[in-house]
JSON list of C-alpha atoms in Angstrom, two decimals:
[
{"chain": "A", "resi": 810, "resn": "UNK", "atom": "CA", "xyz": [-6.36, 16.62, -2.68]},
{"chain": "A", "resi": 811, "resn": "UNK", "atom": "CA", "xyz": [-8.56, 16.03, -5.98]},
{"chain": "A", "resi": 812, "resn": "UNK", "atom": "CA", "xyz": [-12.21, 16.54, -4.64]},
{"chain": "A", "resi": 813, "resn": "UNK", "atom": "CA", "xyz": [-12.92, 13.45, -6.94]},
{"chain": "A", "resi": 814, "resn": "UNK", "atom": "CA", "xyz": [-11.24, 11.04, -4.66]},
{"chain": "A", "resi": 815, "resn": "UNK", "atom": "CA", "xyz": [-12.13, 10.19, -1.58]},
{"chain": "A", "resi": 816, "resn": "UNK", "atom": "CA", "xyz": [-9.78, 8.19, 1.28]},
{"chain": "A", "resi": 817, "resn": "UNK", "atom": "CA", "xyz": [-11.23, 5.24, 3.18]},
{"chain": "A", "resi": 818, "resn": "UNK", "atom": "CA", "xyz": [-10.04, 2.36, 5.48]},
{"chain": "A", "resi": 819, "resn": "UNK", "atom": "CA", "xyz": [-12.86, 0.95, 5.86]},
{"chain": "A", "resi": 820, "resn": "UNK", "atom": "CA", "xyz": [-12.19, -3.04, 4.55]},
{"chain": "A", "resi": 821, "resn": "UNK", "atom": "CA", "xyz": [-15.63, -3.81, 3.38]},
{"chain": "A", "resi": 822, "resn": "UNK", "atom": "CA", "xyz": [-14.82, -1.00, 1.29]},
{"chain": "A", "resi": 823, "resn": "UNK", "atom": "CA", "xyz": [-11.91, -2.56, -0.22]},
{"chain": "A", "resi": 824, "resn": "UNK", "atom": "CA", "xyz": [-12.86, -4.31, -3.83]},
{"chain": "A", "resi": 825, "resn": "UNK", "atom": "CA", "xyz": [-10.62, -7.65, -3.40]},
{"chain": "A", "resi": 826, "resn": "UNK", "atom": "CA", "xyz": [-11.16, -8.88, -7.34]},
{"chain": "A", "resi": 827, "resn": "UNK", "atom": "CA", "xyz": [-9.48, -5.76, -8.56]},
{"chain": "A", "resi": 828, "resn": "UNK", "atom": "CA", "xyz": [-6.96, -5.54, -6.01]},
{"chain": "A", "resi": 829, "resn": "UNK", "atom": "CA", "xyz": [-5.57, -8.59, -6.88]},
{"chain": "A", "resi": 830, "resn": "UNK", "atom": "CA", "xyz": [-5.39, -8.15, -10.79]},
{"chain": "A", "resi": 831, "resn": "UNK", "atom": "CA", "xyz": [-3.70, -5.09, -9.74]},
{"chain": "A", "resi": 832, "resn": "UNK", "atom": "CA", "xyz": [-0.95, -6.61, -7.43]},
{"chain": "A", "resi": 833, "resn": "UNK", "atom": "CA", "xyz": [-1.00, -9.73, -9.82]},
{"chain": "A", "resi": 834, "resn": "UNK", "atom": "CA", "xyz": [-1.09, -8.53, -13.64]},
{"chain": "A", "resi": 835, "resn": "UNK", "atom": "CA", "xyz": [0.24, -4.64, -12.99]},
{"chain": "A", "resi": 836, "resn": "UNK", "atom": "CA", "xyz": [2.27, -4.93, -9.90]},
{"chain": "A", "resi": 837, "resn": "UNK", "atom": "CA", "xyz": [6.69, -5.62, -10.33]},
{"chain": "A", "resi": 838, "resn": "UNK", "atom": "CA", "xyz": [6.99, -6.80, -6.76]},
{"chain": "A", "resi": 839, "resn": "UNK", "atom": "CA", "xyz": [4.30, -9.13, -6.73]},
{"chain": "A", "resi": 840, "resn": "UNK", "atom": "CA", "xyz": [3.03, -10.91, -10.28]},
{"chain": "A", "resi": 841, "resn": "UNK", "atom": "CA", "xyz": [1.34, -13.84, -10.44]},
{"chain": "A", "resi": 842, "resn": "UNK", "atom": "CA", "xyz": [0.48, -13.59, -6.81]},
{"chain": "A", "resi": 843, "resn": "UNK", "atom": "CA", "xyz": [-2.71, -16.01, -6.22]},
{"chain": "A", "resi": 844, "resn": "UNK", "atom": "CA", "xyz": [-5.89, -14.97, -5.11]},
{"chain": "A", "resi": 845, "resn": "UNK", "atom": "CA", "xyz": [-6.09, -16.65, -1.50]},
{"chain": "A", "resi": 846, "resn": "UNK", "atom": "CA", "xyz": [-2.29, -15.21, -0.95]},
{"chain": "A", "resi": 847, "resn": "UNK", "atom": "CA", "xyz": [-3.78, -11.49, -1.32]},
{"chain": "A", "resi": 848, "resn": "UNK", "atom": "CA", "xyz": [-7.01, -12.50, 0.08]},
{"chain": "A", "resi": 849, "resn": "UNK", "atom": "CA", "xyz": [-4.67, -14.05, 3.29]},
{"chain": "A", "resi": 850, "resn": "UNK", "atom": "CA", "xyz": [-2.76, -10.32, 2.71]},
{"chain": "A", "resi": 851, "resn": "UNK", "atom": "CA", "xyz": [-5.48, -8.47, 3.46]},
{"chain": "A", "resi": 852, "resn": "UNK", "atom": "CA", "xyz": [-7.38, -10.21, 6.02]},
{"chain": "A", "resi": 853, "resn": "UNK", "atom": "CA", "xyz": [-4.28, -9.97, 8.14]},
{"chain": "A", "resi": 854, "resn": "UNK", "atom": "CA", "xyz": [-3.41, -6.58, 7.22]},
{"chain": "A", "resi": 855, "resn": "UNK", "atom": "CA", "xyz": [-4.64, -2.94, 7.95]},
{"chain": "A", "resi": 856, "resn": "UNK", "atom": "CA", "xyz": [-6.04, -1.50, 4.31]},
{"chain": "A", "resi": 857, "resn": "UNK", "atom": "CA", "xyz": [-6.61, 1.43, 2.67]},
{"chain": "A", "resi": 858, "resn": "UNK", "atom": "CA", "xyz": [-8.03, 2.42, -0.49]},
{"chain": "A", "resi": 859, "resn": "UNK", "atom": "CA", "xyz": [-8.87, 5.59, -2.30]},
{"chain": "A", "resi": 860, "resn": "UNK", "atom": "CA", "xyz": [-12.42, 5.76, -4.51]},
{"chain": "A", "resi": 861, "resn": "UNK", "atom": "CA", "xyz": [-13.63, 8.07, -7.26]},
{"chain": "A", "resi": 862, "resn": "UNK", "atom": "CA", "xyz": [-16.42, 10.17, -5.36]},
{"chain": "A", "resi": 863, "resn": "UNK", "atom": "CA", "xyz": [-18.62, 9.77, -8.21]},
{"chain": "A", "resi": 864, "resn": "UNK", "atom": "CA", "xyz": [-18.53, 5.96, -9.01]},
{"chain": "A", "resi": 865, "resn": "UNK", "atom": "CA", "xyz": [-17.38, 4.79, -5.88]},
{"chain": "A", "resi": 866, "resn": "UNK", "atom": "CA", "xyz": [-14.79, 3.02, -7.76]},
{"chain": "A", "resi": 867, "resn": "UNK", "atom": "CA", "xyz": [-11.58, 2.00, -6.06]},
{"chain": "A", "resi": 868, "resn": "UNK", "atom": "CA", "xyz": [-8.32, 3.68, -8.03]},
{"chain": "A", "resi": 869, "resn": "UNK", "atom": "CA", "xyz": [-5.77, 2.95, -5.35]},
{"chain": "A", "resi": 870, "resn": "UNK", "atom": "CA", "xyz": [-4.71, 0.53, -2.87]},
{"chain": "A", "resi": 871, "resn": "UNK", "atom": "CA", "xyz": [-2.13, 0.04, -0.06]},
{"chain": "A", "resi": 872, "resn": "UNK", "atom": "CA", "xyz": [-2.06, -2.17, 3.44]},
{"chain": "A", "resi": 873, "resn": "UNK", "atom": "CA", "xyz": [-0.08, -1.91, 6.44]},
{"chain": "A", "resi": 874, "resn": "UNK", "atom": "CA", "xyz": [1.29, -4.87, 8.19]},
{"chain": "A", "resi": 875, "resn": "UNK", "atom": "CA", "xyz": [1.94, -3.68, 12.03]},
{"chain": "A", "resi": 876, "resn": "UNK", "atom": "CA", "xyz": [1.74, -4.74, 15.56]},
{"chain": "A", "resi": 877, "resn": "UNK", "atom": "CA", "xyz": [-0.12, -1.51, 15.96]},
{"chain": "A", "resi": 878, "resn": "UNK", "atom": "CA", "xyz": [2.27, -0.63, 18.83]},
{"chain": "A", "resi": 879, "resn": "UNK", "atom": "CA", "xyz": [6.24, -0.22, 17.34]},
{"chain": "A", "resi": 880, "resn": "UNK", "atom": "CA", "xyz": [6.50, -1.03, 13.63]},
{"chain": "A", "resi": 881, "resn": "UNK", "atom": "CA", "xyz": [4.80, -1.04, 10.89]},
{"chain": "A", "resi": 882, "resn": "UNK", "atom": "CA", "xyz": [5.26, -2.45, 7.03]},
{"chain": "A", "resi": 883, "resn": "UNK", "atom": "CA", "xyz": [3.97, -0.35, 4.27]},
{"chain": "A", "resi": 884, "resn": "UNK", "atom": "CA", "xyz": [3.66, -2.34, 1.24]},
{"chain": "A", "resi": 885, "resn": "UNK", "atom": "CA", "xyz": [1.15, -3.36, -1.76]},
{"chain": "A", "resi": 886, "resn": "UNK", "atom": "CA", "xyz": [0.98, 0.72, -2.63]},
{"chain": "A", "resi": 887, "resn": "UNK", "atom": "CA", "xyz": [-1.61, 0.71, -5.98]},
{"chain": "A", "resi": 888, "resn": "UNK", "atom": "CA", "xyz": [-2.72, 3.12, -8.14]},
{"chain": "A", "resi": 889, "resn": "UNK", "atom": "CA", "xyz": [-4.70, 2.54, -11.59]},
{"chain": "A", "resi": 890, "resn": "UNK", "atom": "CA", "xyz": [-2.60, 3.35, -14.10]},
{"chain": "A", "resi": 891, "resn": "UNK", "atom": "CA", "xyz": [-5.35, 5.43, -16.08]},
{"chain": "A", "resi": 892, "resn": "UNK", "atom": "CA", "xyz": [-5.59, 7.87, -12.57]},
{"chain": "A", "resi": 893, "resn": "UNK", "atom": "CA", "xyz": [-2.23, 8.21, -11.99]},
{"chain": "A", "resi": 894, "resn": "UNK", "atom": "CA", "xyz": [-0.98, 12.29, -12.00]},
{"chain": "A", "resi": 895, "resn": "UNK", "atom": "CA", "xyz": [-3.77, 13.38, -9.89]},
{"chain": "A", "resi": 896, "resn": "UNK", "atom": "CA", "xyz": [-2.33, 13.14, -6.20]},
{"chain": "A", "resi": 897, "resn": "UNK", "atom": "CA", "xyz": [-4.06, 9.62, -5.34]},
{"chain": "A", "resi": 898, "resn": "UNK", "atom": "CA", "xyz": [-0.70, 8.05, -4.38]},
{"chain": "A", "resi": 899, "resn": "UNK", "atom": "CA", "xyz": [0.47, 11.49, -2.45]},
{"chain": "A", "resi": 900, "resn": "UNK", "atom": "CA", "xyz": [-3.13, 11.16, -0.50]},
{"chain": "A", "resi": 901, "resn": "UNK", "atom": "CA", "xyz": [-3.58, 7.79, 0.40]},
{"chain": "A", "resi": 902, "resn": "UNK", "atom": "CA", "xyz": [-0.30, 7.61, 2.05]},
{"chain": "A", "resi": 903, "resn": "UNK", "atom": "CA", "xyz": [-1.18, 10.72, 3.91]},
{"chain": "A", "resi": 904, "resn": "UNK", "atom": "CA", "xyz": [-4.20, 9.55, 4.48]},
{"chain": "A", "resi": 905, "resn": "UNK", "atom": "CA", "xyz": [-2.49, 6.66, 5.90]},
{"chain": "A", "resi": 906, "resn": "UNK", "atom": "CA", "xyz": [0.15, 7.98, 7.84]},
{"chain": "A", "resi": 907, "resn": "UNK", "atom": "CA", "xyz": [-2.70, 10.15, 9.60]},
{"chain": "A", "resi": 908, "resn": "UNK", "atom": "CA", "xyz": [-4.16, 6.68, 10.82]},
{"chain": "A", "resi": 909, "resn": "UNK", "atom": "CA", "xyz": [-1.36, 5.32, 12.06]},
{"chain": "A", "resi": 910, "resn": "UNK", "atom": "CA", "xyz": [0.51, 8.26, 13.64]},
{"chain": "A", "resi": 911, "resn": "UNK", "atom": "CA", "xyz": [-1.79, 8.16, 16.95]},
{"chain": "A", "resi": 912, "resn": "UNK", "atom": "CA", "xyz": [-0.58, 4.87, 17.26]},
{"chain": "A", "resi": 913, "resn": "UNK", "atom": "CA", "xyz": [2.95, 6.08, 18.22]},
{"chain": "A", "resi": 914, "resn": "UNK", "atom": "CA", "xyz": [4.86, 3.79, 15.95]},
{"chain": "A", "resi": 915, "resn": "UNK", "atom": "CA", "xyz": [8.61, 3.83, 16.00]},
{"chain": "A", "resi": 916, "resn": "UNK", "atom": "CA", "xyz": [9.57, 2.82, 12.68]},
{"chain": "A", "resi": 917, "resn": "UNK", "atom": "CA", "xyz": [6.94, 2.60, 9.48]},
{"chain": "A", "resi": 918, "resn": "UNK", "atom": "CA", "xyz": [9.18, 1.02, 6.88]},
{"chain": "A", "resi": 919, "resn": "UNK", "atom": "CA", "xyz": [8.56, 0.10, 3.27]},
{"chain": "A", "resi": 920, "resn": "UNK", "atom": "CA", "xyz": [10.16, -0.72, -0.19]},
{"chain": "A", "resi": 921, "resn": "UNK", "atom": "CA", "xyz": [10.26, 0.63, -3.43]},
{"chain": "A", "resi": 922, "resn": "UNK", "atom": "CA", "xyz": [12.05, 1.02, -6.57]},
{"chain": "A", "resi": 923, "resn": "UNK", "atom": "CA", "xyz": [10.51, 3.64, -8.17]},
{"chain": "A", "resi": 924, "resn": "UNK", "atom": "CA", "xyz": [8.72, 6.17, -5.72]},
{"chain": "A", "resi": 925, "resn": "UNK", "atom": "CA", "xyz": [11.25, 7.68, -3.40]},
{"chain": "A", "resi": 926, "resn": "UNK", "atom": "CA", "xyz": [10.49, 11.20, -4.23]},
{"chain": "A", "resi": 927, "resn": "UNK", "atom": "CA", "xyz": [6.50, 10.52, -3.46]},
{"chain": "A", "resi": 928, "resn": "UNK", "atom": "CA", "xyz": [8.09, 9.07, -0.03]},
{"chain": "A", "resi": 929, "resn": "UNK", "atom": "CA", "xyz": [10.61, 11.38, 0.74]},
{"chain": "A", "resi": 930, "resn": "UNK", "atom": "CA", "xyz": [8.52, 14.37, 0.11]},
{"chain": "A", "resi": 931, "resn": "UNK", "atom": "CA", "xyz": [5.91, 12.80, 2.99]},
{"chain": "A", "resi": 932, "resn": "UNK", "atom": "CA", "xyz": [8.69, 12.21, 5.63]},
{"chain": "A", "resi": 933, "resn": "UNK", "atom": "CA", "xyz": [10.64, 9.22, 4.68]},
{"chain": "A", "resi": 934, "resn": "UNK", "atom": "CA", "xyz": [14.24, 8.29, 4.07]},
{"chain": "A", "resi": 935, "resn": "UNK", "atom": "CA", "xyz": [16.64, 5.91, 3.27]},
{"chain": "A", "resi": 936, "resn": "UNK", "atom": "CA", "xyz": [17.31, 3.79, 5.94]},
{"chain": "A", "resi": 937, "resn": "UNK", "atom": "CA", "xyz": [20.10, 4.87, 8.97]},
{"chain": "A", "resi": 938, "resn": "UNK", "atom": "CA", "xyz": [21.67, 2.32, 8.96]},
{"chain": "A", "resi": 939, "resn": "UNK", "atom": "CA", "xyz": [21.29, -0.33, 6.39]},
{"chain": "A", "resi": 940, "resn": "UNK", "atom": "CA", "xyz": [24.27, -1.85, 8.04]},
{"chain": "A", "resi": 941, "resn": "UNK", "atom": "CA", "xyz": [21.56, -3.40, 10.80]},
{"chain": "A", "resi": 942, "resn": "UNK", "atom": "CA", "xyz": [19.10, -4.53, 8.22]},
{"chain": "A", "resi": 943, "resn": "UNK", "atom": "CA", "xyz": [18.69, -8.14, 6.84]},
{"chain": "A", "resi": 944, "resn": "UNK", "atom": "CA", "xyz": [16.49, -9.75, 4.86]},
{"chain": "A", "resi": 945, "resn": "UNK", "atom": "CA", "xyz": [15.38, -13.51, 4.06]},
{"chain": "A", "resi": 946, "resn": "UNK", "atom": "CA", "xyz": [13.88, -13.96, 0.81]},
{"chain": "A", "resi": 947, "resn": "UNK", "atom": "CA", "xyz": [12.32, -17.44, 0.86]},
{"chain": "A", "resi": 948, "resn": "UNK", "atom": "CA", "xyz": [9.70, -17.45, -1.94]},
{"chain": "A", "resi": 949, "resn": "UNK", "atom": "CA", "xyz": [10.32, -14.26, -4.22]},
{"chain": "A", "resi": 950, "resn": "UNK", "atom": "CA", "xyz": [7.41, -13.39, -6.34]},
{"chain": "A", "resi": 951, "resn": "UNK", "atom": "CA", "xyz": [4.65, -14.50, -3.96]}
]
């Protein structure tokens, strides 16, 4: 890892105003998202950021939606565009993996359509049988 980042879950930590222009402006899965929808995100998430060690700035973002017992959600996975190509993404979800493996999770899913080589190279895959999985998309861009 880049010495000039640091990892953190600590929420108080997490800078809400520029998480949401991320997710909002930057983001494909989620623009135009409002600010009490990520605000409601967060507060009932687990979240994780990753800071310049020098500014204290936050450069990257994820959360975790779980029951903390048998499943978790990774989603909202951030990084400023002008950091990007210095490991951030490959240590925050590292850095969140480590946090959640004592929890003894059976399944940590996500989505993406542009990282699966980031994902794969930290121990996921495509799914086992996609056959099993549904979705219900009810308000798409939100």
């Amino acid at each position: 890892m880049n010495a000039n980042y640091r990892f953190s879950s600590d929420l108080a930590e997490i800078d809400r105003d520029q998480v949401h222009r991320w997710i909002s402006e930057l983001s494909y899965w989620a623009p135009e998202r409002s600010r009490s929808r990520q605000d409601a995100a967060i507060d009932g998430s687990r979240n994780f950021g990753m800071y310049d060690t020098v500014s204290n700035r936050q450069v990257a973002y994820a959360r975790v939606i779980t029951d903390g017992v048998t499943f978790a959600w990774l989603c909202d996975v951030f990084v400023d565009p002008t950091v990007r190509g210095h490991g951030i993404s490959k240590a925050l979800i590292a850095g969140i993996l480590e946090e959640c493996d004592p929890l003894g999770l059976r399944r940590i899913a996500l989505s993406t359509n542009d990282a699966h080589s980031l994902y794969s190279n930290l121990g996921f895959s495509t799914l086992i049988a996609p056959e099993t999985w549904m979705e219900r998309i009810v308000n798409p861009g939100v």
